[in-house]
mmCIF file with all atom_site columns, C-alpha atoms in Angstrom:
data_model
loop_
_atom_site.group_PDB
_atom_site.id
_atom_site.type_symbol
_atom_site.label_atom_id
_atom_site.label_alt_id
_atom_site.label_comp_id
_atom_site.label_asym_id
_atom_site.label_entity_id
_atom_site.label_seq_id
_atom_site.pdbx_PDB_ins_code
_atom_site.Cartn_x
_atom_site.Cartn_y
_atom_site.Cartn_z
_atom_site.occupancy
_atom_site.B_iso_or_equiv
_atom_site.pdbx_formal_charge
_atom_site.auth_seq_id
_atom_site.auth_comp_id
_atom_site.auth_asym_id
_atom_site.auth_atom_id
_atom_site.pdbx_PDB_model_num
ATOM 1   C CA . MET A 1 1   ? 7.564   -25.618 -25.285 1.00 94.00 ? 1431 MET A CA 1
ATOM 2   C CA . LYS A 1 2   ? 4.035   -26.455 -22.983 1.00 90.00 ? 1432 LYS A CA 1
ATOM 3   C CA . THR A 1 3   ? 3.341   -25.451 -20.544 1.00 94.00 ? 1433 THR A CA 1
ATOM 4   C CA . ALA A 1 4   ? 1.394   -27.072 -17.462 1.00 91.00 ? 1434 ALA A CA 1
ATOM 5   C CA . GLN A 1 5   ? -0.507  -23.861 -17.994 1.00 92.00 ? 1435 GLN A CA 1
ATOM 6   C CA . ASP A 1 6   ? -1.741  -25.258 -21.550 1.00 91.00 ? 1436 ASP A CA 1
ATOM 7   C CA . LEU A 1 7   ? -2.116  -28.555 -21.121 1.00 91.00 ? 1437 LEU A CA 1
ATOM 8   C CA . VAL A 1 8   ? -5.020  -27.525 -18.159 1.00 90.00 ? 1438 VAL A CA 1
ATOM 9   C CA . MET A 1 9   ? -6.277  -24.832 -21.117 1.00 92.00 ? 1439 MET A CA 1
ATOM 10  C CA . GLN A 1 10  ? -6.379  -28.434 -23.302 1.00 92.00 ? 1440 GLN A CA 1
ATOM 11  C CA . ALA A 1 11  ? -7.986  -29.869 -21.092 1.00 92.00 ? 1441 ALA A CA 1
ATOM 12  C CA . LYS A 1 12  ? -10.600 -27.780 -19.311 1.00 92.00 ? 1442 LYS A CA 1
ATOM 13  C CA . ALA A 1 13  ? -10.957 -26.857 -23.316 1.00 91.00 ? 1443 ALA A CA 1
ATOM 14  C CA . ALA A 1 14  ? -11.640 -30.666 -23.902 1.00 91.00 ? 1444 ALA A CA 1
ATOM 15  C CA . THR A 1 15  ? -13.893 -31.492 -20.743 1.00 93.00 ? 1445 THR A CA 1
ATOM 16  C CA . GLN A 1 16  ? -17.042 -30.282 -19.267 1.00 94.00 ? 1446 GLN A CA 1
ATOM 17  C CA . GLU A 1 17  ? -16.569 -28.379 -16.328 1.00 96.00 ? 1447 GLU A CA 1
ATOM 18  C CA . VAL A 1 18  ? -19.422 -27.811 -14.295 1.00 97.00 ? 1448 VAL A CA 1
ATOM 19  C CA . THR A 1 19  ? -19.657 -24.521 -12.478 1.00 96.00 ? 1449 THR A CA 1
ATOM 20  C CA . LEU A 1 20  ? -20.358 -23.750 -8.092  1.00 94.00 ? 1450 LEU A CA 1
ATOM 21  C CA . VAL A 1 21  ? -23.569 -23.274 -8.466  1.00 94.00 ? 1451 VAL A CA 1
ATOM 22  C CA . ASP A 1 22  ? -24.547 -26.323 -10.685 1.00 96.00 ? 1452 ASP A CA 1
ATOM 23  C CA . ALA A 1 23  ? -22.567 -28.220 -9.247  1.00 96.00 ? 1453 ALA A CA 1
ATOM 24  C CA . GLU A 1 24  ? -24.279 -29.534 -6.264  1.00 96.00 ? 1454 GLU A CA 1
ATOM 25  C CA . GLU A 1 25  ? -26.940 -30.659 -8.769  1.00 97.00 ? 1455 GLU A CA 1
ATOM 26  C CA . ALA A 1 26  ? -24.057 -32.681 -10.711 1.00 97.00 ? 1456 ALA A CA 1
ATOM 27  C CA . ILE A 1 27  ? -22.693 -34.156 -7.967  1.00 98.00 ? 1457 ILE A CA 1
ATOM 28  C CA . ARG A 1 28  ? -26.892 -35.871 -7.063  1.00 97.00 ? 1458 ARG A CA 1
ATOM 29  C CA . GLN A 1 29  ? -26.995 -37.194 -10.317 1.00 97.00 ? 1459 GLN A CA 1
ATOM 30  C CA . ALA A 1 30  ? -23.657 -38.674 -10.148 1.00 98.00 ? 1460 ALA A CA 1
ATOM 31  C CA . ASP A 1 31  ? -21.798 -42.286 -9.202  1.00 98.00 ? 1461 ASP A CA 1
ATOM 32  C CA . VAL A 1 32  ? -18.694 -40.574 -7.620  1.00 98.00 ? 1462 VAL A CA 1
ATOM 33  C CA . LEU A 1 33  ? -17.462 -38.462 -6.527  1.00 98.00 ? 1463 LEU A CA 1
ATOM 34  C CA . MET A 1 34  ? -14.154 -38.195 -6.951  1.00 98.00 ? 1464 MET A CA 1
ATOM 35  C CA . ASP A 1 35  ? -11.261 -35.831 -4.689  1.00 98.00 ? 1465 ASP A CA 1
ATOM 36  C CA . VAL A 1 36  ? -7.968  -35.847 -7.548  1.00 98.00 ? 1466 VAL A CA 1
ATOM 37  C CA . ARG A 1 37  ? -6.125  -34.084 -4.581  1.00 98.00 ? 1467 ARG A CA 1
ATOM 38  C CA . GLU A 1 38  ? -3.092  -35.908 -2.653  1.00 97.00 ? 1468 GLU A CA 1
ATOM 39  C CA . ALA A 1 39  ? -3.956  -37.303 0.470   1.00 95.00 ? 1469 ALA A CA 1
ATOM 40  C CA . ASP A 1 40  ? -2.936  -34.347 2.720   1.00 94.00 ? 1470 ASP A CA 1
ATOM 41  C CA . GLU A 1 41  ? -4.926  -32.314 0.972   1.00 96.00 ? 1471 GLU A CA 1
ATOM 42  C CA . PHE A 1 42  ? -7.968  -34.829 1.463   1.00 96.00 ? 1472 PHE A CA 1
ATOM 43  C CA . ALA A 1 43  ? -7.079  -35.780 5.152   1.00 94.00 ? 1473 ALA A CA 1
ATOM 44  C CA . ALA A 1 44  ? -6.777  -31.259 5.817   1.00 94.00 ? 1474 ALA A CA 1
ATOM 45  C CA . GLY A 1 45  ? -11.018 -31.018 4.321   1.00 95.00 ? 1475 GLY A CA 1
ATOM 46  C CA . HIS A 1 46  ? -12.964 -32.318 1.300   1.00 97.00 ? 1476 HIS A CA 1
ATOM 47  C CA . LEU A 1 47  ? -16.207 -33.101 0.029   1.00 97.00 ? 1477 LEU A CA 1
ATOM 48  C CA . PRO A 1 48  ? -19.164 -34.992 1.710   1.00 97.00 ? 1478 PRO A CA 1
ATOM 49  C CA . GLY A 1 49  ? -18.938 -37.636 -0.257  1.00 96.00 ? 1479 GLY A CA 1
ATOM 50  C CA . ALA A 1 50  ? -15.626 -37.956 -1.657  1.00 97.00 ? 1480 ALA A CA 1
ATOM 51  C CA . ILE A 1 51  ? -13.445 -40.458 -2.505  1.00 97.00 ? 1481 ILE A CA 1
ATOM 52  C CA . LEU A 1 52  ? -9.793  -39.773 -2.693  1.00 97.00 ? 1482 LEU A CA 1
ATOM 53  C CA . VAL A 1 53  ? -7.837  -41.354 -5.683  1.00 97.00 ? 1483 VAL A CA 1
ATOM 54  C CA . PRO A 1 54  ? -4.990  -39.190 -6.891  1.00 97.00 ? 1484 PRO A CA 1
ATOM 55  C CA . ARG A 1 55  ? -4.503  -37.809 -10.578 1.00 96.00 ? 1485 ARG A CA 1
ATOM 56  C CA . GLY A 1 56  ? -0.579  -39.574 -9.750  1.00 95.00 ? 1486 GLY A CA 1
ATOM 57  C CA . LEU A 1 57  ? -2.439  -42.459 -9.364  1.00 96.00 ? 1487 LEU A CA 1
ATOM 58  C CA . LEU A 1 58  ? -5.371  -42.368 -11.063 1.00 97.00 ? 1488 LEU A CA 1
ATOM 59  C CA . GLU A 1 59  ? -5.672  -44.850 -14.214 1.00 96.00 ? 1489 GLU A CA 1
ATOM 60  C CA . PHE A 1 60  ? -3.412  -47.808 -11.187 1.00 96.00 ? 1490 PHE A CA 1
ATOM 61  C CA . LYS A 1 61  ? -6.632  -46.420 -9.340  1.00 96.00 ? 1491 LYS A CA 1
ATOM 62  C CA . LEU A 1 62  ? -9.080  -46.730 -12.207 1.00 96.00 ? 1492 LEU A CA 1
ATOM 63  C CA . SER A 1 63  ? -7.987  -49.636 -13.722 1.00 94.00 ? 1493 SER A CA 1
ATOM 64  C CA . SER A 1 64  ? -7.211  -51.674 -10.481 1.00 95.00 ? 1494 SER A CA 1
ATOM 65  C CA . THR A 1 65  ? -10.752 -51.211 -8.638  1.00 95.00 ? 1495 THR A CA 1
ATOM 66  C CA . PRO A 1 66  ? -13.919 -52.939 -9.731  1.00 95.00 ? 1496 PRO A CA 1
ATOM 67  C CA . ALA A 1 67  ? -16.139 -50.274 -8.702  1.00 94.00 ? 1497 ALA A CA 1
ATOM 68  C CA . LEU A 1 68  ? -14.947 -47.884 -10.923 1.00 95.00 ? 1498 LEU A CA 1
ATOM 69  C CA . SER A 1 69  ? -14.195 -49.623 -14.058 1.00 92.00 ? 1499 SER A CA 1
ATOM 70  C CA . GLY A 1 70  ? -17.665 -49.597 -15.703 1.00 93.00 ? 1500 GLY A CA 1
ATOM 71  C CA . ARG A 1 71  ? -17.210 -46.222 -18.581 1.00 95.00 ? 1501 ARG A CA 1
ATOM 72  C CA . ASP A 1 72  ? -21.165 -45.432 -18.437 1.00 96.00 ? 1502 ASP A CA 1
ATOM 73  C CA . LEU A 1 73  ? -20.313 -44.207 -14.729 1.00 96.00 ? 1503 LEU A CA 1
ATOM 74  C CA . LYS A 1 74  ? -21.338 -40.334 -14.199 1.00 98.00 ? 1504 LYS A CA 1
ATOM 75  C CA . VAL A 1 75  ? -17.988 -38.381 -12.315 1.00 98.00 ? 1505 VAL A CA 1
ATOM 76  C CA . VAL A 1 76  ? -17.535 -35.911 -10.560 1.00 98.00 ? 1506 VAL A CA 1
ATOM 77  C CA . LEU A 1 77  ? -13.870 -34.498 -10.146 1.00 98.00 ? 1507 LEU A CA 1
ATOM 78  C CA . TYR A 1 78  ? -12.437 -31.758 -8.324  1.00 98.00 ? 1508 TYR A CA 1
ATOM 79  C CA . CYS A 1 79  ? -9.218  -30.473 -6.609  1.00 97.00 ? 1509 CYS A CA 1
ATOM 80  C CA . LYS A 1 80  ? -7.668  -27.912 -5.126  1.00 98.00 ? 1510 LYS A CA 1
ATOM 81  C CA . THR A 1 81  ? -8.568  -25.408 -8.109  1.00 96.00 ? 1511 THR A CA 1
ATOM 82  C CA . SER A 1 82  ? -9.501  -27.575 -11.362 1.00 95.00 ? 1512 SER A CA 1
ATOM 83  C CA . GLY A 1 83  ? -6.279  -28.153 -12.879 1.00 96.00 ? 1513 GLY A CA 1
ATOM 84  C CA . ARG A 1 84  ? -5.410  -31.206 -12.006 1.00 97.00 ? 1514 ARG A CA 1
ATOM 85  C CA . ALA A 1 85  ? -9.238  -32.367 -12.177 1.00 98.00 ? 1515 ALA A CA 1
ATOM 86  C CA . ALA A 1 86  ? -9.565  -31.561 -15.520 1.00 97.00 ? 1516 ALA A CA 1
ATOM 87  C CA . LEU A 1 87  ? -6.122  -33.323 -16.313 1.00 96.00 ? 1517 LEU A CA 1
ATOM 88  C CA . ALA A 1 88  ? -8.164  -36.235 -14.741 1.00 97.00 ? 1518 ALA A CA 1
ATOM 89  C CA . ALA A 1 89  ? -11.559 -35.806 -16.611 1.00 97.00 ? 1519 ALA A CA 1
ATOM 90  C CA . GLN A 1 90  ? -9.416  -35.488 -19.789 1.00 96.00 ? 1520 GLN A CA 1
ATOM 91  C CA . THR A 1 91  ? -7.515  -38.663 -18.694 1.00 96.00 ? 1521 THR A CA 1
ATOM 92  C CA . MET A 1 92  ? -10.831 -40.267 -18.420 1.00 97.00 ? 1522 MET A CA 1
ATOM 93  C CA . GLN A 1 93  ? -12.573 -39.661 -21.019 1.00 97.00 ? 1523 GLN A CA 1
ATOM 94  C CA . SER A 1 94  ? -8.950  -41.244 -22.828 1.00 96.00 ? 1524 SER A CA 1
ATOM 95  C CA . MET A 1 95  ? -9.666  -44.627 -21.496 1.00 96.00 ? 1525 MET A CA 1
ATOM 96  C CA . GLY A 1 96  ? -13.004 -44.273 -22.418 1.00 97.00 ? 1526 GLY A CA 1
ATOM 97  C CA . TYR A 1 97  ? -15.190 -43.339 -19.510 1.00 97.00 ? 1527 TYR A CA 1
ATOM 98  C CA . LEU A 1 98  ? -18.151 -40.724 -21.170 1.00 96.00 ? 1528 LEU A CA 1
ATOM 99  C CA . ASN A 1 99  ? -19.434 -39.233 -18.036 1.00 97.00 ? 1529 ASN A CA 1
ATOM 100 C CA . VAL A 1 100 ? -17.003 -37.401 -16.668 1.00 98.00 ? 1530 VAL A CA 1
ATOM 101 C CA . SER A 1 101 ? -17.022 -33.387 -15.350 1.00 97.00 ? 1531 SER A CA 1
ATOM 102 C CA . SER A 1 102 ? -15.332 -31.847 -13.714 1.00 97.00 ? 1532 SER A CA 1
ATOM 103 C CA . ILE A 1 103 ? -16.127 -28.931 -10.915 1.00 97.00 ? 1533 ILE A CA 1
ATOM 104 C CA . ALA A 1 104 ? -14.822 -25.162 -11.710 1.00 96.00 ? 1534 ALA A CA 1
ATOM 105 C CA . GLY A 1 105 ? -12.927 -23.575 -9.564  1.00 96.00 ? 1535 GLY A CA 1
ATOM 106 C CA . GLY A 1 106 ? -12.528 -26.441 -7.403  1.00 97.00 ? 1536 GLY A CA 1
ATOM 107 C CA . PHE A 1 107 ? -12.543 -27.545 -3.798  1.00 98.00 ? 1537 PHE A CA 1
ATOM 108 C CA . ASP A 1 108 ? -10.948 -23.883 -3.111  1.00 97.00 ? 1538 ASP A CA 1
ATOM 109 C CA . ALA A 1 109 ? -14.283 -21.599 -5.153  1.00 97.00 ? 1539 ALA A CA 1
ATOM 110 C CA . TRP A 1 110 ? -16.581 -24.821 -2.847  1.00 97.00 ? 1540 TRP A CA 1
ATOM 111 C CA . ASN A 1 111 ? -14.816 -23.943 0.149   1.00 96.00 ? 1541 ASN A CA 1
ATOM 112 C CA . ALA A 1 112 ? -15.402 -20.300 0.059   1.00 96.00 ? 1542 ALA A CA 1
ATOM 113 C CA . ALA A 1 113 ? -18.939 -20.434 -0.983  1.00 96.00 ? 1543 ALA A CA 1
ATOM 114 C CA . GLY A 1 114 ? -19.439 -21.515 2.753   1.00 95.00 ? 1544 GLY A CA 1
ATOM 115 C CA . LYS A 1 115 ? -20.394 -24.748 0.858   1.00 96.00 ? 1545 LYS A CA 1
ATOM 116 C CA . ALA A 1 116 ? -20.961 -28.726 3.138   1.00 94.00 ? 1546 ALA A CA 1
ATOM 117 C CA . VAL A 1 117 ? -16.639 -29.670 3.912   1.00 96.00 ? 1547 VAL A CA 1
ATOM 118 C CA . VAL A 1 118 ? -15.248 -32.857 5.810   1.00 95.00 ? 1548 VAL A CA 1
ATOM 119 C CA . LYS A 1 119 ? -12.891 -32.072 8.519   1.00 89.00 ? 1549 LYS A CA 1
ATOM 120 C CA . PRO A 1 120 ? -12.001 -35.425 9.900   1.00 78.00 ? 1550 PRO A CA 1
ATOM 121 C CA . GLU A 1 121 ? -10.728 -34.670 13.639  1.00 76.00 ? 1551 GLU A CA 1
ATOM 122 C CA . GLN A 1 122 ? -6.868  -36.217 14.230  1.00 71.00 ? 1552 GLN A CA 1
ATOM 123 C CA . PRO A 1 123 ? -6.610  -37.307 17.602  1.00 72.00 ? 1553 PRO A CA 1
ATOM 124 C CA . ALA A 1 124 ? -5.283  -35.753 19.879  1.00 75.00 ? 1554 ALA A CA 1
ATOM 125 C CA . PHE A 1 125 ? -1.875  -37.107 21.700  1.00 79.00 ? 1555 PHE A CA 1
ATOM 126 C CA . GLU A 1 126 ? -2.352  -35.063 24.805  1.00 74.00 ? 1556 GLU A CA 1
#
């Protein structure tokens, strides 16, 4: 029986992962920067310009959002550490998307490198 880690390793072997050094250029060249974490993770901080499409809803959002339906879109994905993004990239490839990559190390590596992060202000109820 395969473990979650086995599936992630298999997905990483079958998809393109960009290094943290190359991530900013990949994002500049992308049509879409997609955060596949959960809504609470996204709200706590995300990469500038990212849209939220949780991995659990990925196939449904891609199928129902005309702006994301073009199979030739250049998409960069990320999650917390890169496992979910690799699985999402593999799923997108199986759906026919041609230009999908993920960021090695994910949000945690990006944040640890001191790169820009958007942290929406929460309303204060005082």
